Amino acid sequence: MAHEKEIHASDWTDQDLLTKDEAGERLDDEIESTRARLNELEVQDVAGTDVAASLALVRRRLTAMESLRGTL
């Protein structure tokens, strides 16, 4: 049975930072996509299509993601 090498705490910290960076990048992509979706819905709303519920959900989602992004 092979013995696993112990990782020092500083190595775990570096690994966590990379994970947070990747999560931040993915969140940025999702925020951009959600903003585009919100713009589409706002255009539909102006055109008279009833999208109020969808607008509210997408706005809440965008607000939550932007708030989370500030913590990364």
N, C-alpha and C. Protein backbone atom coordinates (compact mmCIF):
# COMPACT_ATOMS: atom_id res chain seq x y z
N MET A 1 0.85 -1.17 0.00
CA MET A 1 0.00 0.00 0.00
C MET A 1 0.90 1.24 0.00
N ALA A 2 0.69 2.13 -0.91
CA ALA A 2 1.51 3.33 -1.02
C ALA A 2 1.05 4.38 -0.01
N HIS A 3 2.03 5.08 0.53
CA HIS A 3 1.71 6.16 1.46
C HIS A 3 1.53 7.45 0.67
N GLU A 4 0.46 8.16 0.95
CA GLU A 4 0.22 9.42 0.26
C GLU A 4 1.02 10.54 0.91
N LYS A 5 1.52 11.42 0.08
CA LYS A 5 2.28 12.57 0.58
C LYS A 5 1.30 13.59 1.15
N GLU A 6 1.61 14.09 2.33
CA GLU A 6 0.76 15.08 2.96
C GLU A 6 0.97 16.44 2.30
N ILE A 7 -0.10 17.13 2.03
CA ILE A 7 -0.02 18.47 1.44
C ILE A 7 -0.01 19.49 2.56
N HIS A 8 0.93 20.41 2.49
CA HIS A 8 1.04 21.45 3.51
C HIS A 8 -0.13 22.43 3.38
N ALA A 9 -0.48 23.08 4.46
CA ALA A 9 -1.62 24.00 4.49
C ALA A 9 -1.50 25.08 3.43
N SER A 10 -0.30 25.61 3.21
CA SER A 10 -0.14 26.68 2.21
C SER A 10 -0.49 26.18 0.81
N ASP A 11 -0.22 24.91 0.53
CA ASP A 11 -0.59 24.35 -0.77
C ASP A 11 -2.10 24.29 -0.93
N TRP A 12 -2.81 23.96 0.13
CA TRP A 12 -4.27 23.93 0.07
C TRP A 12 -4.82 25.32 -0.17
N THR A 13 -4.21 26.32 0.44
CA THR A 13 -4.65 27.70 0.24
C THR A 13 -4.51 28.09 -1.22
N ASP A 14 -3.38 27.76 -1.83
CA ASP A 14 -3.18 28.07 -3.24
C ASP A 14 -4.22 27.37 -4.10
N GLN A 15 -4.52 26.14 -3.77
CA GLN A 15 -5.50 25.39 -4.53
C GLN A 15 -6.88 26.05 -4.40
N ASP A 16 -7.23 26.49 -3.21
CA ASP A 16 -8.51 27.17 -3.01
C ASP A 16 -8.60 28.45 -3.83
N LEU A 17 -7.51 29.20 -3.89
CA LEU A 17 -7.51 30.44 -4.65
C LEU A 17 -7.74 30.18 -6.13
N LEU A 18 -7.13 29.13 -6.66
CA LEU A 18 -7.36 28.80 -8.06
C LEU A 18 -8.82 28.42 -8.28
N THR A 19 -9.38 27.69 -7.37
CA THR A 19 -10.78 27.29 -7.48
C THR A 19 -11.69 28.52 -7.46
N LYS A 20 -11.38 29.47 -6.59
CA LYS A 20 -12.18 30.70 -6.52
C LYS A 20 -12.03 31.51 -7.79
N ASP A 21 -10.84 31.56 -8.36
CA ASP A 21 -10.64 32.27 -9.62
C ASP A 21 -11.48 31.65 -10.73
N GLU A 22 -11.45 30.33 -10.80
CA GLU A 22 -12.24 29.65 -11.83
C GLU A 22 -13.73 29.87 -11.61
N ALA A 23 -14.16 29.80 -10.37
CA ALA A 23 -15.57 30.05 -10.07
C ALA A 23 -15.96 31.48 -10.45
N GLY A 24 -15.07 32.42 -10.19
CA GLY A 24 -15.33 33.81 -10.55
C GLY A 24 -15.47 33.99 -12.05
N GLU A 25 -14.61 33.32 -12.80
CA GLU A 25 -14.69 33.40 -14.26
C GLU A 25 -16.00 32.82 -14.77
N ARG A 26 -16.38 31.69 -14.23
CA ARG A 26 -17.64 31.06 -14.65
C ARG A 26 -18.83 31.93 -14.27
N LEU A 27 -18.76 32.52 -13.10
CA LEU A 27 -19.84 33.40 -12.65
C LEU A 27 -19.92 34.63 -13.54
N ASP A 28 -18.78 35.18 -13.94
CA ASP A 28 -18.76 36.33 -14.85
C ASP A 28 -19.46 35.97 -16.17
N ASP A 29 -19.18 34.78 -16.69
CA ASP A 29 -19.82 34.33 -17.93
C ASP A 29 -21.33 34.22 -17.74
N GLU A 30 -21.75 33.68 -16.62
CA GLU A 30 -23.18 33.51 -16.35
C GLU A 30 -23.86 34.87 -16.16
N ILE A 31 -23.19 35.80 -15.52
CA ILE A 31 -23.74 37.15 -15.34
C ILE A 31 -23.93 37.81 -16.71
N GLU A 32 -22.94 37.67 -17.58
CA GLU A 32 -23.04 38.24 -18.92
C GLU A 32 -24.22 37.64 -19.68
N SER A 33 -24.36 36.33 -19.59
CA SER A 33 -25.46 35.64 -20.26
C SER A 33 -26.82 36.08 -19.70
N THR A 34 -26.89 36.24 -18.40
CA THR A 34 -28.14 36.64 -17.76
C THR A 34 -28.50 38.08 -18.11
N ARG A 35 -27.50 38.94 -18.21
CA ARG A 35 -27.75 40.33 -18.64
C ARG A 35 -28.32 40.36 -20.06
N ALA A 36 -27.78 39.51 -20.93
CA ALA A 36 -28.28 39.43 -22.30
C ALA A 36 -29.73 38.95 -22.30
N ARG A 37 -30.03 37.96 -21.48
CA ARG A 37 -31.40 37.45 -21.38
C ARG A 37 -32.34 38.53 -20.85
N LEU A 38 -31.88 39.29 -19.86
CA LEU A 38 -32.68 40.38 -19.31
C LEU A 38 -32.97 41.42 -20.39
N ASN A 39 -31.97 41.76 -21.18
CA ASN A 39 -32.19 42.72 -22.27
C ASN A 39 -33.22 42.21 -23.27
N GLU A 40 -33.15 40.92 -23.60
CA GLU A 40 -34.14 40.32 -24.51
C GLU A 40 -35.55 40.44 -23.94
N LEU A 41 -35.69 40.12 -22.68
CA LEU A 41 -37.00 40.19 -22.03
C LEU A 41 -37.52 41.62 -21.97
N GLU A 42 -36.63 42.57 -21.73
CA GLU A 42 -37.06 43.97 -21.67
C GLU A 42 -37.55 44.45 -23.03
N VAL A 43 -36.93 43.97 -24.10
CA VAL A 43 -37.39 44.31 -25.46
C VAL A 43 -38.77 43.70 -25.69
N GLN A 44 -38.97 42.47 -25.27
CA GLN A 44 -40.28 41.82 -25.42
C GLN A 44 -41.34 42.55 -24.61
N ASP A 45 -40.96 43.01 -23.43
CA ASP A 45 -41.90 43.72 -22.56
C ASP A 45 -42.35 45.02 -23.21
N VAL A 46 -41.43 45.73 -23.84
CA VAL A 46 -41.76 46.97 -24.53
C VAL A 46 -42.68 46.68 -25.71
N ALA A 47 -42.49 45.53 -26.34
CA ALA A 47 -43.30 45.15 -27.50
C ALA A 47 -44.69 44.69 -27.11
N GLY A 48 -44.98 44.62 -25.82
CA GLY A 48 -46.32 44.27 -25.37
C GLY A 48 -46.50 42.83 -24.95
N THR A 49 -45.46 42.03 -25.02
CA THR A 49 -45.55 40.65 -24.57
C THR A 49 -45.53 40.61 -23.05
N ASP A 50 -46.36 39.78 -22.45
CA ASP A 50 -46.43 39.70 -20.99
C ASP A 50 -45.30 38.83 -20.46
N VAL A 51 -44.24 39.48 -20.04
CA VAL A 51 -43.07 38.76 -19.54
C VAL A 51 -42.70 39.22 -18.13
N ALA A 52 -43.65 39.79 -17.43
CA ALA A 52 -43.38 40.37 -16.10
C ALA A 52 -42.79 39.34 -15.13
N ALA A 53 -43.35 38.15 -15.10
CA ALA A 53 -42.85 37.12 -14.18
C ALA A 53 -41.42 36.72 -14.54
N SER A 54 -41.17 36.54 -15.82
CA SER A 54 -39.82 36.18 -16.26
C SER A 54 -38.82 37.29 -15.96
N LEU A 55 -39.24 38.53 -16.18
CA LEU A 55 -38.37 39.68 -15.86
C LEU A 55 -38.00 39.68 -14.38
N ALA A 56 -38.98 39.47 -13.54
CA ALA A 56 -38.73 39.48 -12.10
C ALA A 56 -37.74 38.38 -11.70
N LEU A 57 -37.93 37.19 -12.24
CA LEU A 57 -37.03 36.07 -11.91
C LEU A 57 -35.60 36.32 -12.40
N VAL A 58 -35.47 36.82 -13.62
CA VAL A 58 -34.14 37.06 -14.18
C VAL A 58 -33.45 38.20 -13.43
N ARG A 59 -34.19 39.21 -13.06
CA ARG A 59 -33.60 40.31 -12.27
C ARG A 59 -33.12 39.82 -10.91
N ARG A 60 -33.92 38.98 -10.26
CA ARG A 60 -33.51 38.42 -8.96
C ARG A 60 -32.26 37.57 -9.10
N ARG A 61 -32.22 36.77 -10.15
CA ARG A 61 -31.06 35.91 -10.41
C ARG A 61 -29.81 36.76 -10.63
N LEU A 62 -29.95 37.80 -11.45
CA LEU A 62 -28.82 38.67 -11.75
C LEU A 62 -28.32 39.38 -10.50
N THR A 63 -29.24 39.89 -9.70
CA THR A 63 -28.87 40.56 -8.46
C THR A 63 -28.12 39.62 -7.53
N ALA A 64 -28.60 38.40 -7.41
CA ALA A 64 -27.95 37.41 -6.54
C ALA A 64 -26.54 37.08 -7.04
N MET A 65 -26.40 36.88 -8.34
CA MET A 65 -25.09 36.55 -8.89
C MET A 65 -24.11 37.71 -8.73
N GLU A 66 -24.57 38.93 -8.98
CA GLU A 66 -23.70 40.09 -8.82
C GLU A 66 -23.28 40.27 -7.37
N SER A 67 -24.19 40.00 -6.46
CA SER A 67 -23.87 40.10 -5.04
C SER A 67 -22.82 39.05 -4.65
N LEU A 68 -23.01 37.85 -5.13
CA LEU A 68 -22.06 36.77 -4.85
C LEU A 68 -20.70 37.08 -5.47
N ARG A 69 -20.70 37.64 -6.66
CA ARG A 69 -19.44 37.93 -7.35
C ARG A 69 -18.58 38.88 -6.53
N GLY A 70 -19.21 39.79 -5.82
CA GLY A 70 -18.47 40.73 -5.00
C GLY A 70 -17.74 40.09 -3.83
N THR A 71 -18.11 38.86 -3.50
CA THR A 71 -17.47 38.17 -2.37
C THR A 71 -16.32 37.27 -2.80
N LEU A 72 -16.17 37.05 -4.09
CA LEU A 72 -15.09 36.16 -4.57
C LEU A 72 -13.79 36.91 -4.75
